[in-house]
Tab-separated table of C-alpha atoms and ligand atoms in Angstrom:
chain	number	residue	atom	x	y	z
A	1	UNK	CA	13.765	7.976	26.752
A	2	UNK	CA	16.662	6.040	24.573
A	3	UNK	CA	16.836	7.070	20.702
A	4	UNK	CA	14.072	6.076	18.997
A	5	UNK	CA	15.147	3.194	16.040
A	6	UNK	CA	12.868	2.717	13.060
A	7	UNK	CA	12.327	0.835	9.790
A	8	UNK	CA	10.711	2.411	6.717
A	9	UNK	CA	9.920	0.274	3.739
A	10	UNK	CA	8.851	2.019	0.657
A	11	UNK	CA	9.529	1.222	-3.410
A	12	UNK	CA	9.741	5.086	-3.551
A	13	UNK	CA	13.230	6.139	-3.909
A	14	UNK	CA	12.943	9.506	-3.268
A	15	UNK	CA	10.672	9.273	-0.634
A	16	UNK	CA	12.772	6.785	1.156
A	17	UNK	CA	15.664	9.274	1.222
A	18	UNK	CA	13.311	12.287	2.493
A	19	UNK	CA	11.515	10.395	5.388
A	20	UNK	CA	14.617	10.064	6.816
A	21	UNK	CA	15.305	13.642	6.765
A	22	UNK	CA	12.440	15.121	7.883
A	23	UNK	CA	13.035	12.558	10.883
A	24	UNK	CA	16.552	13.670	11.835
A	25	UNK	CA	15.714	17.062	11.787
A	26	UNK	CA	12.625	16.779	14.240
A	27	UNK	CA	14.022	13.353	16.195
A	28	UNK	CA	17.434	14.168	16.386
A	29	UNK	CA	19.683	11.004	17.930
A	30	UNK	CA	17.040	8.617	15.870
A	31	UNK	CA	18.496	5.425	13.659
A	32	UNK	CA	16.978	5.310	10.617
A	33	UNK	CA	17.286	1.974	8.319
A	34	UNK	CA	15.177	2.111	5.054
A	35	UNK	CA	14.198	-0.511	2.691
A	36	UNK	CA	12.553	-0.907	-0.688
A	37	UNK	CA	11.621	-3.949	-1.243
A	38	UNK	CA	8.886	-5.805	1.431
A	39	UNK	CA	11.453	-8.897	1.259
A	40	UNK	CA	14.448	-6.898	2.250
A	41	UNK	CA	12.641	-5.192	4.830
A	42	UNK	CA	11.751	-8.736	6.526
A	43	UNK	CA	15.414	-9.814	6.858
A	44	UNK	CA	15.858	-6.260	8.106
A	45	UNK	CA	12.933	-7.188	10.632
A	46	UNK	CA	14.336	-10.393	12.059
A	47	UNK	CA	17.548	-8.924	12.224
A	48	UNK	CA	16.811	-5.767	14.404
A	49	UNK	CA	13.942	-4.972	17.349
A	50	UNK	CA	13.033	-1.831	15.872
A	51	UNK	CA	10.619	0.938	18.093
A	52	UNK	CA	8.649	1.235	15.339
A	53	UNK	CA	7.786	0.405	11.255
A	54	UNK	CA	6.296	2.481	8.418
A	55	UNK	CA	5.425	0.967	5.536
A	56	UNK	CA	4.144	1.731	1.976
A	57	UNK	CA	1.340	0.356	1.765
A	58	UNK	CA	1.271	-0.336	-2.317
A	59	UNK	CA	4.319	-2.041	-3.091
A	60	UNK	CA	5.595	-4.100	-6.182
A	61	UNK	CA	5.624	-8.167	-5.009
A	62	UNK	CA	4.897	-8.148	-0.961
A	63	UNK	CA	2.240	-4.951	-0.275
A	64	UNK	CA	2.411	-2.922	3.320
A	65	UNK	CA	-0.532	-5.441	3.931
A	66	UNK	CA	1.516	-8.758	4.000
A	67	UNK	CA	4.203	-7.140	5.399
A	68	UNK	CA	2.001	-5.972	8.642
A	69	UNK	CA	0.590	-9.852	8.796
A	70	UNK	CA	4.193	-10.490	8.662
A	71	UNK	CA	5.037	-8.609	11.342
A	72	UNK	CA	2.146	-9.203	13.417
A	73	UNK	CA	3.732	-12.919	13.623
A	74	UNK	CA	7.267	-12.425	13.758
A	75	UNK	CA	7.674	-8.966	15.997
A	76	UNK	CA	3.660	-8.087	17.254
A	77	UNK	CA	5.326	-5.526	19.505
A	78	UNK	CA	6.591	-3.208	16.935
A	79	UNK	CA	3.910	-0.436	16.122
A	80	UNK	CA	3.567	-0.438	12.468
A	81	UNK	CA	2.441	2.486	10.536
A	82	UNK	CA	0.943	2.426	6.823
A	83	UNK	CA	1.270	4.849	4.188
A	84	UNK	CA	-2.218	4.867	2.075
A	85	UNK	CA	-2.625	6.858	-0.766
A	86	UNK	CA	-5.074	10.012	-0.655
A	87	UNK	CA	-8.600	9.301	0.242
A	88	UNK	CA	-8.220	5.268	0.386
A	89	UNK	CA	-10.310	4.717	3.645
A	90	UNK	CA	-11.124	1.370	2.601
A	91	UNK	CA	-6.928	0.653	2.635
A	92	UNK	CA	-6.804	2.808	5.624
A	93	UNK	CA	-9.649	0.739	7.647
A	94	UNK	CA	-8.387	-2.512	6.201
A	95	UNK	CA	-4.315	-1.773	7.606
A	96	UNK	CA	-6.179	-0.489	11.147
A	97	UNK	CA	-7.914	-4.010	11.193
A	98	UNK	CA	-4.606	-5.716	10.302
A	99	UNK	CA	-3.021	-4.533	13.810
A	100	UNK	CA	-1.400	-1.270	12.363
A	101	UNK	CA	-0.640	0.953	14.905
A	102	UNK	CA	-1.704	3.924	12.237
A	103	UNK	CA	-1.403	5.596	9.300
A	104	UNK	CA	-0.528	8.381	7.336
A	105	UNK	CA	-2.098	9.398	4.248
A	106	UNK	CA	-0.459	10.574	1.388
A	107	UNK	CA	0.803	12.924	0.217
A	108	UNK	CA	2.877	12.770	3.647
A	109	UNK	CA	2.550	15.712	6.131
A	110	UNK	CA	5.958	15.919	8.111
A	111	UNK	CA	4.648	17.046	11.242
A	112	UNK	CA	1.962	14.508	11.653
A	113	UNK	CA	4.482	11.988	10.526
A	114	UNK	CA	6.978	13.041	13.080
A	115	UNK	CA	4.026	13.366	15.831
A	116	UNK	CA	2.825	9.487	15.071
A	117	UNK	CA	6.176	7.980	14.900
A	118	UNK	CA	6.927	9.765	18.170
A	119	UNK	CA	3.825	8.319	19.558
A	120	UNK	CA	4.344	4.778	18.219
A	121	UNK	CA	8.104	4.530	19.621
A	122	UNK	CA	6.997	5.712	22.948
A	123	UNK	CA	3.905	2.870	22.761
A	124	UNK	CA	6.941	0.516	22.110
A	125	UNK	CA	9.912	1.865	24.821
A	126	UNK	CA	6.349	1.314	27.160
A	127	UNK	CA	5.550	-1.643	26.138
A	128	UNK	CA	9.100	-3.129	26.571
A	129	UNK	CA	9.545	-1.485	29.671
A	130	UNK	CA	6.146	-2.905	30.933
A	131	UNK	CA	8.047	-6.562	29.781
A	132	UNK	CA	10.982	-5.347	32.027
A	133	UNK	CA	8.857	-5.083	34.914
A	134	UNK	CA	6.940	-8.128	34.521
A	135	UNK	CA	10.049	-10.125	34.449
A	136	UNK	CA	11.564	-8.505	37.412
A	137	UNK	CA	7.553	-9.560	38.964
A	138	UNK	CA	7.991	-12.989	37.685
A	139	UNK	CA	11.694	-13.183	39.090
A	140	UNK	CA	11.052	-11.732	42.129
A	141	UNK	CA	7.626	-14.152	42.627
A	142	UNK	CA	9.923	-17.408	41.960
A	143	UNK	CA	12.583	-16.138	44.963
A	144	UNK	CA	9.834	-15.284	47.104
A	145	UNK	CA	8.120	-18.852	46.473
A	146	UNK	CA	11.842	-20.294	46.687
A	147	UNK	CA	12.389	-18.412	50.223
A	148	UNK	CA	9.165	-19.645	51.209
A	149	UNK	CA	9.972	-23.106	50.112
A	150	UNK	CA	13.211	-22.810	52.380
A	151	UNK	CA	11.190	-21.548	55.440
A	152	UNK	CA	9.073	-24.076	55.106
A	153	UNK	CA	11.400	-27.151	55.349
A	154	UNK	CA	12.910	-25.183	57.636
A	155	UNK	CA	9.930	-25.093	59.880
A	156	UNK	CA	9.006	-28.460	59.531
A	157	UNK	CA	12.383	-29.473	60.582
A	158	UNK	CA	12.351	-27.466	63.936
A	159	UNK	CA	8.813	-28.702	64.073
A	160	UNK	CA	9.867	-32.297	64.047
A	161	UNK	CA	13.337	-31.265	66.327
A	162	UNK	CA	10.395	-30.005	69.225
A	163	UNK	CA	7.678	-32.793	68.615
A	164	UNK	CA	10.811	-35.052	69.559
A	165	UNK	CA	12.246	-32.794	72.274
A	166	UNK	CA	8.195	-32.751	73.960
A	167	UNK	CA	8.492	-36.567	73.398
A	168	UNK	CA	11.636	-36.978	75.325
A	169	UNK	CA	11.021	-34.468	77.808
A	170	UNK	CA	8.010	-36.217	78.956
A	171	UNK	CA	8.875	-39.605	79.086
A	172	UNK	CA	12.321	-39.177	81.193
A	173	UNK	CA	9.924	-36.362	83.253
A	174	UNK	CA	7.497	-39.525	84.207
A	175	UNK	CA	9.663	-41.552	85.811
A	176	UNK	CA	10.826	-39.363	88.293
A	177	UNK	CA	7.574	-37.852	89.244
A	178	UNK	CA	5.972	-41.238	89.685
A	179	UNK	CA	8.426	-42.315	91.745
A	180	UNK	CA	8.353	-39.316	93.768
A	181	UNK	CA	4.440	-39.375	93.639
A	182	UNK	CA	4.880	-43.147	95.555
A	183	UNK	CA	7.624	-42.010	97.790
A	184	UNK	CA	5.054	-38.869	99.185
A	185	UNK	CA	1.799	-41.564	98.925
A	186	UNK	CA	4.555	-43.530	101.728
A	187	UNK	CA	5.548	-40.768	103.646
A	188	UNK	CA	1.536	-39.528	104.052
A	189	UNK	CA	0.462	-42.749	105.570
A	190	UNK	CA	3.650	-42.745	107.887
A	191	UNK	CA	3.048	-39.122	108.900
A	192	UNK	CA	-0.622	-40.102	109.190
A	193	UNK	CA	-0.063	-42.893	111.349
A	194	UNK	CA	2.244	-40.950	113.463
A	195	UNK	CA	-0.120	-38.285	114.110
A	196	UNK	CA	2.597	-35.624	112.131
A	197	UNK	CA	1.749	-32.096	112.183
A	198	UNK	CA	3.265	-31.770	108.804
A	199	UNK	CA	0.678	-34.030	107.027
A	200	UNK	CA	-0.703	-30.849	105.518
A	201	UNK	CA	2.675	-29.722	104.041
A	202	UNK	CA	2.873	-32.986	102.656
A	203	UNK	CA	-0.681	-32.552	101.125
A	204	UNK	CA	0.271	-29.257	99.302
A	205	UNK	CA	3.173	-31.473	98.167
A	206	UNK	CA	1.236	-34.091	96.524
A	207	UNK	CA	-1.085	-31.437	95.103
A	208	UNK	CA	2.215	-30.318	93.314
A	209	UNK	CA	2.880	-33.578	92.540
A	210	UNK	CA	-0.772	-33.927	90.575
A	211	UNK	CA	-0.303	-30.996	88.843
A	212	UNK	CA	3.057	-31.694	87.438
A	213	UNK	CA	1.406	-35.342	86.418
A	214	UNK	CA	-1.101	-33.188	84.640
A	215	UNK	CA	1.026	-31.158	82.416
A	216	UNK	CA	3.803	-34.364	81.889
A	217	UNK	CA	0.365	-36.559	80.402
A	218	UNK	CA	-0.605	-33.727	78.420
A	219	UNK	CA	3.263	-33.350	76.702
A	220	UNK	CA	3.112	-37.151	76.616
A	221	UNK	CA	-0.834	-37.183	74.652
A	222	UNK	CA	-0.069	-33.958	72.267
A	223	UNK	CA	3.494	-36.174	71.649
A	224	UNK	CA	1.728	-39.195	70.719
A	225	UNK	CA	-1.047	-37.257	68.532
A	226	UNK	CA	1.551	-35.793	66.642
A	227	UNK	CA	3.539	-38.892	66.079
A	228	UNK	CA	0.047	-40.980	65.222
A	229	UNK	CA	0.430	-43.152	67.698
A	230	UNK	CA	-2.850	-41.984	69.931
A	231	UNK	CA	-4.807	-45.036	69.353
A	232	UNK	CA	-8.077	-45.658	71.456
A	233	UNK	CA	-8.834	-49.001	73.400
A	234	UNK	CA	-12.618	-48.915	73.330
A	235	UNK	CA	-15.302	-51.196	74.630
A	236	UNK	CA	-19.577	-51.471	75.334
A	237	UNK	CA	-19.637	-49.849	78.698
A	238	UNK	CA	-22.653	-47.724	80.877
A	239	UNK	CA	-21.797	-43.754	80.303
A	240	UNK	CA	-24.386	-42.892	82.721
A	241	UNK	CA	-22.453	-44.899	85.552
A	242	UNK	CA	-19.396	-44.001	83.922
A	243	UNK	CA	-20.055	-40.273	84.166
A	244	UNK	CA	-21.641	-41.230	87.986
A	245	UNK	CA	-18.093	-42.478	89.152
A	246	UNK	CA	-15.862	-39.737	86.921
A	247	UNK	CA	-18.150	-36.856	88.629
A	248	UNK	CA	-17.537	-38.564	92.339
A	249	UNK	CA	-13.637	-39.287	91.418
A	250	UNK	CA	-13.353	-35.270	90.439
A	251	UNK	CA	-15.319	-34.286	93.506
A	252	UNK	CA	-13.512	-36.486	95.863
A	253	UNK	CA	-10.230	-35.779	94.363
A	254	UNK	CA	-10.962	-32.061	94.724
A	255	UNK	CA	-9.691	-30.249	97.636
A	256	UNK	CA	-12.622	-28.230	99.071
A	257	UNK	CA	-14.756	-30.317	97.133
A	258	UNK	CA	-16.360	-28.552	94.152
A	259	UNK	CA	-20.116	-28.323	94.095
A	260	UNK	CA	-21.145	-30.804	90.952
A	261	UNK	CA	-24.791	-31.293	90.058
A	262	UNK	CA	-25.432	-34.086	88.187
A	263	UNK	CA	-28.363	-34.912	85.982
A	264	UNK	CA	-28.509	-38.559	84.670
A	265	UNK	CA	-31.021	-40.637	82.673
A	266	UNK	CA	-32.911	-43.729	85.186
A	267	UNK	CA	-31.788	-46.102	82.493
A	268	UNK	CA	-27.973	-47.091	81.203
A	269	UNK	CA	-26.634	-45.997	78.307
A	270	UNK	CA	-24.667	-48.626	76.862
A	271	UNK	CA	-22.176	-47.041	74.289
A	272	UNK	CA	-18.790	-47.686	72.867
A	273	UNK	CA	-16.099	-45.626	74.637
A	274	UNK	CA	-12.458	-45.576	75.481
A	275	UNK	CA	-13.462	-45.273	79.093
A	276	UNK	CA	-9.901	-43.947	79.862
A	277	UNK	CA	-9.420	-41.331	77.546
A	278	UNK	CA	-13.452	-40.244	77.440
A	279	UNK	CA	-12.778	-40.077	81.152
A	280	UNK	CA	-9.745	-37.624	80.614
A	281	UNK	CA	-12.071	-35.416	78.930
A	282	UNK	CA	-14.822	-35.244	81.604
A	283	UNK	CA	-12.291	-34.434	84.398
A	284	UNK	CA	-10.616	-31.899	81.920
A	285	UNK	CA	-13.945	-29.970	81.544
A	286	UNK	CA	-14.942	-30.353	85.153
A	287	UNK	CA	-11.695	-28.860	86.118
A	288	UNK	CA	-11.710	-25.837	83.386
A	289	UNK	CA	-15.347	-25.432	84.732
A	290	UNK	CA	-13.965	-25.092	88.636
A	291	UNK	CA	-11.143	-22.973	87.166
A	292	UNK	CA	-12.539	-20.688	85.487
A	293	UNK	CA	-15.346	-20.318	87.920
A	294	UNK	CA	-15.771	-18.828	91.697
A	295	UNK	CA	-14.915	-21.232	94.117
A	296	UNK	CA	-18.531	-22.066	95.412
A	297	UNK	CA	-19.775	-21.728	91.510
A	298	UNK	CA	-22.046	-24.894	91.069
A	299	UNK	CA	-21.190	-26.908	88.170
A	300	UNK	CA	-23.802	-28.917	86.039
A	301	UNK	CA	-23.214	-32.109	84.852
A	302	UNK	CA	-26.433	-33.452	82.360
A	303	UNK	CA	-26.219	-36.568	80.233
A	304	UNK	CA	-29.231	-37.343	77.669
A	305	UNK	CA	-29.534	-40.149	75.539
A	306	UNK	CA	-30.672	-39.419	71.771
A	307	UNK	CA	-31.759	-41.806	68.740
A	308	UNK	CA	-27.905	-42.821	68.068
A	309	UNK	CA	-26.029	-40.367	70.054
A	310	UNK	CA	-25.757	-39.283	73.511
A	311	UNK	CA	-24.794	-35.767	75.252
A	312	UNK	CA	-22.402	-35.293	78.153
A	313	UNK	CA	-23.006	-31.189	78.763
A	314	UNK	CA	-20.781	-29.933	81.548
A	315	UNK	CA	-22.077	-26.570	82.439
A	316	UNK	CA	-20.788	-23.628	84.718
A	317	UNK	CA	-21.869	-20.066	85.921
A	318	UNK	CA	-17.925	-18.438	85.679
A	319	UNK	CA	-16.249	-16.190	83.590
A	320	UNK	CA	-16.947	-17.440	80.301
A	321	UNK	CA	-15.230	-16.929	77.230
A	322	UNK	CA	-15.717	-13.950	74.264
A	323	UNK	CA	-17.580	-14.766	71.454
A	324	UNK	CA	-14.209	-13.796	69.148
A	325	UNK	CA	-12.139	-16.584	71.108
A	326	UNK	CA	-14.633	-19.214	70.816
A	327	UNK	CA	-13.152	-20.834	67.860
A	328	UNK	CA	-9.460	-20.777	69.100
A	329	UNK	CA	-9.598	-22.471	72.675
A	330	UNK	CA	-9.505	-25.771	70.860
A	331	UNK	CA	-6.341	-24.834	69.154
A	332	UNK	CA	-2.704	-26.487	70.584
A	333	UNK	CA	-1.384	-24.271	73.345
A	334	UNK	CA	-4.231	-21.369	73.339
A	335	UNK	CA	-5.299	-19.964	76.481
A	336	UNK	CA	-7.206	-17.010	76.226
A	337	UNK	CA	-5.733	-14.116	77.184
A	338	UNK	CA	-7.265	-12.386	79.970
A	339	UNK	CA	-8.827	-14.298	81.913
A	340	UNK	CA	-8.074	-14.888	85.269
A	341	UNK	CA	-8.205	-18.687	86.512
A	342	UNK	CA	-10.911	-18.622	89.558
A	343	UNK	CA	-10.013	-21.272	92.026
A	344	UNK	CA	-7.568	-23.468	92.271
A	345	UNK	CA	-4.194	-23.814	90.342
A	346	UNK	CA	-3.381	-21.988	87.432
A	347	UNK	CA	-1.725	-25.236	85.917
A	348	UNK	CA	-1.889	-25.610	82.130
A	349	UNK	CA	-0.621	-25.544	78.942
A	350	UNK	CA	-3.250	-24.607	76.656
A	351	UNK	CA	-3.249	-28.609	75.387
A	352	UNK	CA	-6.654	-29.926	77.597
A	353	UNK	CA	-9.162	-28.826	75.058
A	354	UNK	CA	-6.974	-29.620	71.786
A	355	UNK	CA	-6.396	-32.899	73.600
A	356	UNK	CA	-10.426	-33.405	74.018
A	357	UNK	CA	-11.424	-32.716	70.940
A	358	UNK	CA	-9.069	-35.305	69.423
A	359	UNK	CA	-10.508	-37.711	71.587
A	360	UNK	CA	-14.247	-36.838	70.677
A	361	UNK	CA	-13.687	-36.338	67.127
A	362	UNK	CA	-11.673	-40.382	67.301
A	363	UNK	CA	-14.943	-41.292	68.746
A	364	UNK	CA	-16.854	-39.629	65.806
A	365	UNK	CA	-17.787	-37.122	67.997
A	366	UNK	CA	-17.783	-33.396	68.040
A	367	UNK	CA	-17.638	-30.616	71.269
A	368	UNK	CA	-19.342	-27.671	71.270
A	369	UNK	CA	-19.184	-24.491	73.219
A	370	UNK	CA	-21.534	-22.075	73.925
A	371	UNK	CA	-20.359	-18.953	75.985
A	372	UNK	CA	-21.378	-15.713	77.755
A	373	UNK	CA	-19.022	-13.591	79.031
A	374	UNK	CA	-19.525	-13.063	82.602
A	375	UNK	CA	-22.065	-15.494	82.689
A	376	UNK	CA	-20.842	-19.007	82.017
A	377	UNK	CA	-19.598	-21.413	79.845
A	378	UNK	CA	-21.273	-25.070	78.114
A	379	UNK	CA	-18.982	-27.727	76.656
A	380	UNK	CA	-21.305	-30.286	75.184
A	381	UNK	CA	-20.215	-33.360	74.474
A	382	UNK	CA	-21.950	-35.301	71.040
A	383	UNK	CA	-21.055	-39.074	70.698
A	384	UNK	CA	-22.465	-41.996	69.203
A	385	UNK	CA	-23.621	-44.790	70.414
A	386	UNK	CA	-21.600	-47.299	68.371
A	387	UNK	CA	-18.442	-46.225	66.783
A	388	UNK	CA	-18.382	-46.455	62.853
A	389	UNK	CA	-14.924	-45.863	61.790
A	390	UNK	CA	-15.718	-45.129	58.217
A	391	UNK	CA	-17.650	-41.659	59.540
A	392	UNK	CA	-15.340	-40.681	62.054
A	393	UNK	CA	-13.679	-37.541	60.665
A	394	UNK	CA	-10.777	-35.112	61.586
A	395	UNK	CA	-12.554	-31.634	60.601
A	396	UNK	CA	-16.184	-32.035	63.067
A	397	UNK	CA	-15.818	-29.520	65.882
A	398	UNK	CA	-18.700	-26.953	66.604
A	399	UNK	CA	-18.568	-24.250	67.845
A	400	UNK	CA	-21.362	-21.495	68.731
A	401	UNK	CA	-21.750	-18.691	70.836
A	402	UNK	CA	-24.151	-16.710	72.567
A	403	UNK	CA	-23.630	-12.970	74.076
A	404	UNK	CA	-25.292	-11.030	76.691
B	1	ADP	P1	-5.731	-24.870	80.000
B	1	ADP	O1	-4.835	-25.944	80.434
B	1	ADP	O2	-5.057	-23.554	79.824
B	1	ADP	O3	-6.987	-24.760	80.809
B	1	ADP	P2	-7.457	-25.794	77.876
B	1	ADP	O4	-7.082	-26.266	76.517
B	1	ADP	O5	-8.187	-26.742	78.742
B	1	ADP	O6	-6.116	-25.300	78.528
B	1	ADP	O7	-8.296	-24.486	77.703
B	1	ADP	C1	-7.868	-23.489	76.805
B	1	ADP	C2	-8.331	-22.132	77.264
B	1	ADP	O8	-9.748	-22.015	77.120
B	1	ADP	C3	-8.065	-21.859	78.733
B	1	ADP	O9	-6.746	-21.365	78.921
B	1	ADP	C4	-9.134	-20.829	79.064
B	1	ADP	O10	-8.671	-19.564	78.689
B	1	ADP	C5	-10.296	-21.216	78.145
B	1	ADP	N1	-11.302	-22.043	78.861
B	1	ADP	C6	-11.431	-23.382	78.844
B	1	ADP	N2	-12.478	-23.782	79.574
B	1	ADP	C7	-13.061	-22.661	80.055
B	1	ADP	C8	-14.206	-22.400	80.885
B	1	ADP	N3	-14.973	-23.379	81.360
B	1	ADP	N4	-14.494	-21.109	81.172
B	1	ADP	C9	-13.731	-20.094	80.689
B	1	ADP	N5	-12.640	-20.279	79.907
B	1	ADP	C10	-12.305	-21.543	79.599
């Protein structure tokens, strides 16, 4: 603890020369300044940041009382400490309710005068180291927000550096691939119409080929989400032949063919849809529902019409997903961790269902899953009929669970 450095104020001569006594002798290293007038005492005040005051209380001109209001405005840090004369409680309560720290009746007793200066310098060398500490806080906040600041734009930078890197990367990756995609279409019917053994090489080649396509389009969407530029072309078209000719393209497309059943309304459903991206939704379910499913796992394909909406529920018996990871599949690049993919390719970035939801949510739409581990999962698709752009929201996805 650092010396101890008080004020006393009193119109008593002698009294101001014995205080300081008794304090030397039981405080030694203590600076003492006296005063006795209230006025001088003030100057003193503004002058020096004292650990603590005592002060007369009855004084010619300014009284202790004035000079504690006084204090209470200019310095309310400094404990103050009154001297009252024998017996005046009412002075005693009245300095108490003025902020003094305490105070000491006449005539003085040295000890307890000692013992509550001690205390009150001690309240003070607290409270100013408690002021130390908050400033290092405060300090120490404002270079943690300033770090953070830094990260940030930091972040955001690299962030923009790989949402232009993806951007790049997939467009200069397109051209090559489709070219080599036409060059193997070519060679098949040649090989074909020769009778070539190696037409099934060829076929495992083009099945690359597919799956390369399928991760280059999804760097190409997730680029053009980012960048706002993911616009949708839609128009009045039939989902439930729609969905008819997306299920039999999938199935077709499929080598072995996937077991789809398909349950469809007898009348059309005339809706407003971006058939091309709504269709690059379907096929992404139907192929996360063959992936993550044994290979002769049937899937279920069910389309109902409602008052304004209509559901698209795609529906299969494979691993499913845990209830925990429901919420995160439609997050950029998530694949759970885990799981195994069933049959076929393992191809995938973790972008299909981030890439679906966007679509169904610029529909004014929302997906939904519903999972059991072991069991199966159900992506249901909610659309409207006609597309009202003032209710179409970024923030609608659903998600629930069920568990075994
Ligand atoms: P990916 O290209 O990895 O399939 P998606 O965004 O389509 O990416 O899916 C994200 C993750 O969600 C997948 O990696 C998989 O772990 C999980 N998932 C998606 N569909 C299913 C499903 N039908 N059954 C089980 N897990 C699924």
């Amino acid at each position: 603890m650092t010396e101890a450095y008080i004020l006393i104020v009193d119109d008593d001569t002698a009294l101001l020369q014995a205080l300081p006594q008794a304090l030397y002798l039981r405080m030694p290293g203590a600076k003492v300044d006296t005063s006795d007038t209230a006025m001088d005492a003030l100057e003193l005040i503004k002058a020096n940041d004292y650990d603590a005051i005592v002060s007369d209380i009855k004084m010619p001109g300014m009284d202790g009382l004035v000079l504690l209001s006084k204090i209470q405005e200019l310095r309310p840090d400094i404990p103050t400490l009154l001297i009252t004369g024998h017996g005046d409680h009412r002075l005693a309560i009245q300095a108490l309710r003025g902020g003094a720290y305490d105070f000491i009746q006449k005539p003085i007793d040295r000890e307890y005068f000692v013992a509550a200066l001690r205390r009150a310098t001690q309240t003070r060398q607290l409270r100013r180291q408690v002021v130390l500490q908050q400033q290092a806080l405060e300090q120490h906040a404002r270079s943690l927000e300033m770090t953070v600041l830094e990260r940030t734009k930091e972040l955001i930078q690299a962030n923009a550096v790989k949402d232009e890197f993806i951007s790049m990367a997939s467009h200069e990756l397109r051209t090559p691939l489709s070219s080599l995609k036409g060059m193997t279409q070519l060679l098949h019917r040649r090989l074909i119409r020769s009778q070539s053994p190696e037409v099934p090489s060829l076929v495992s080649m083009e099945n690359s080929i597919r799956r390369m396509e399928v991760l280059v389009n999804d760097l190409l969407n997730i680029s053009s989400i980012e960048m706002g530029m993911f616009d949708l072309h839609c128009q009045k078209c039939d989902v439930v032949d729609l969905t008819r000719r997306l299920v039999d393209e999938y199935v077709f497309g499929t080598n072995p063919h996937p077991i789809v059943k398909v349950y469809l309304p007898a009348e059309p459903i005339e809706a407003e849809v971006d058939v091309e991206r709504l269709g690059q939704v379907v096929i992404n379910l139907l192929s996360n529902a063959r992936k993550y499913s044994g290979a002769n796992s049937p899937i279920e394909v069910t389309l109902e019409k409602h008052e304004e909406t209509y559901s698209l529920n795609i529906k299969d018996s494979g691993v499913g997903i845990p209830t925990e990871m429901l919420p995160l599949i439609f997050e950029r690049f998530y694949r759970v961790p885990g799981i195994e993919v069933q049959t076929g390719s393992s191809v995938g970035f973790g972008l299909g269902l981030y890439i679906s939801k966007q679509i169904v949510e610029r529909h004014g739409g929302h997906i939904k899953v519903e999972s059991i581990p072991s069991k199966g999962s159900s992506f249901s698709l909610i659309l409207p009929l006609l597309i009202n752009p003032m209710r179409i929201d970024n923030d609608n996805i659903q998600t629930s669970s069920s568990t075994s």
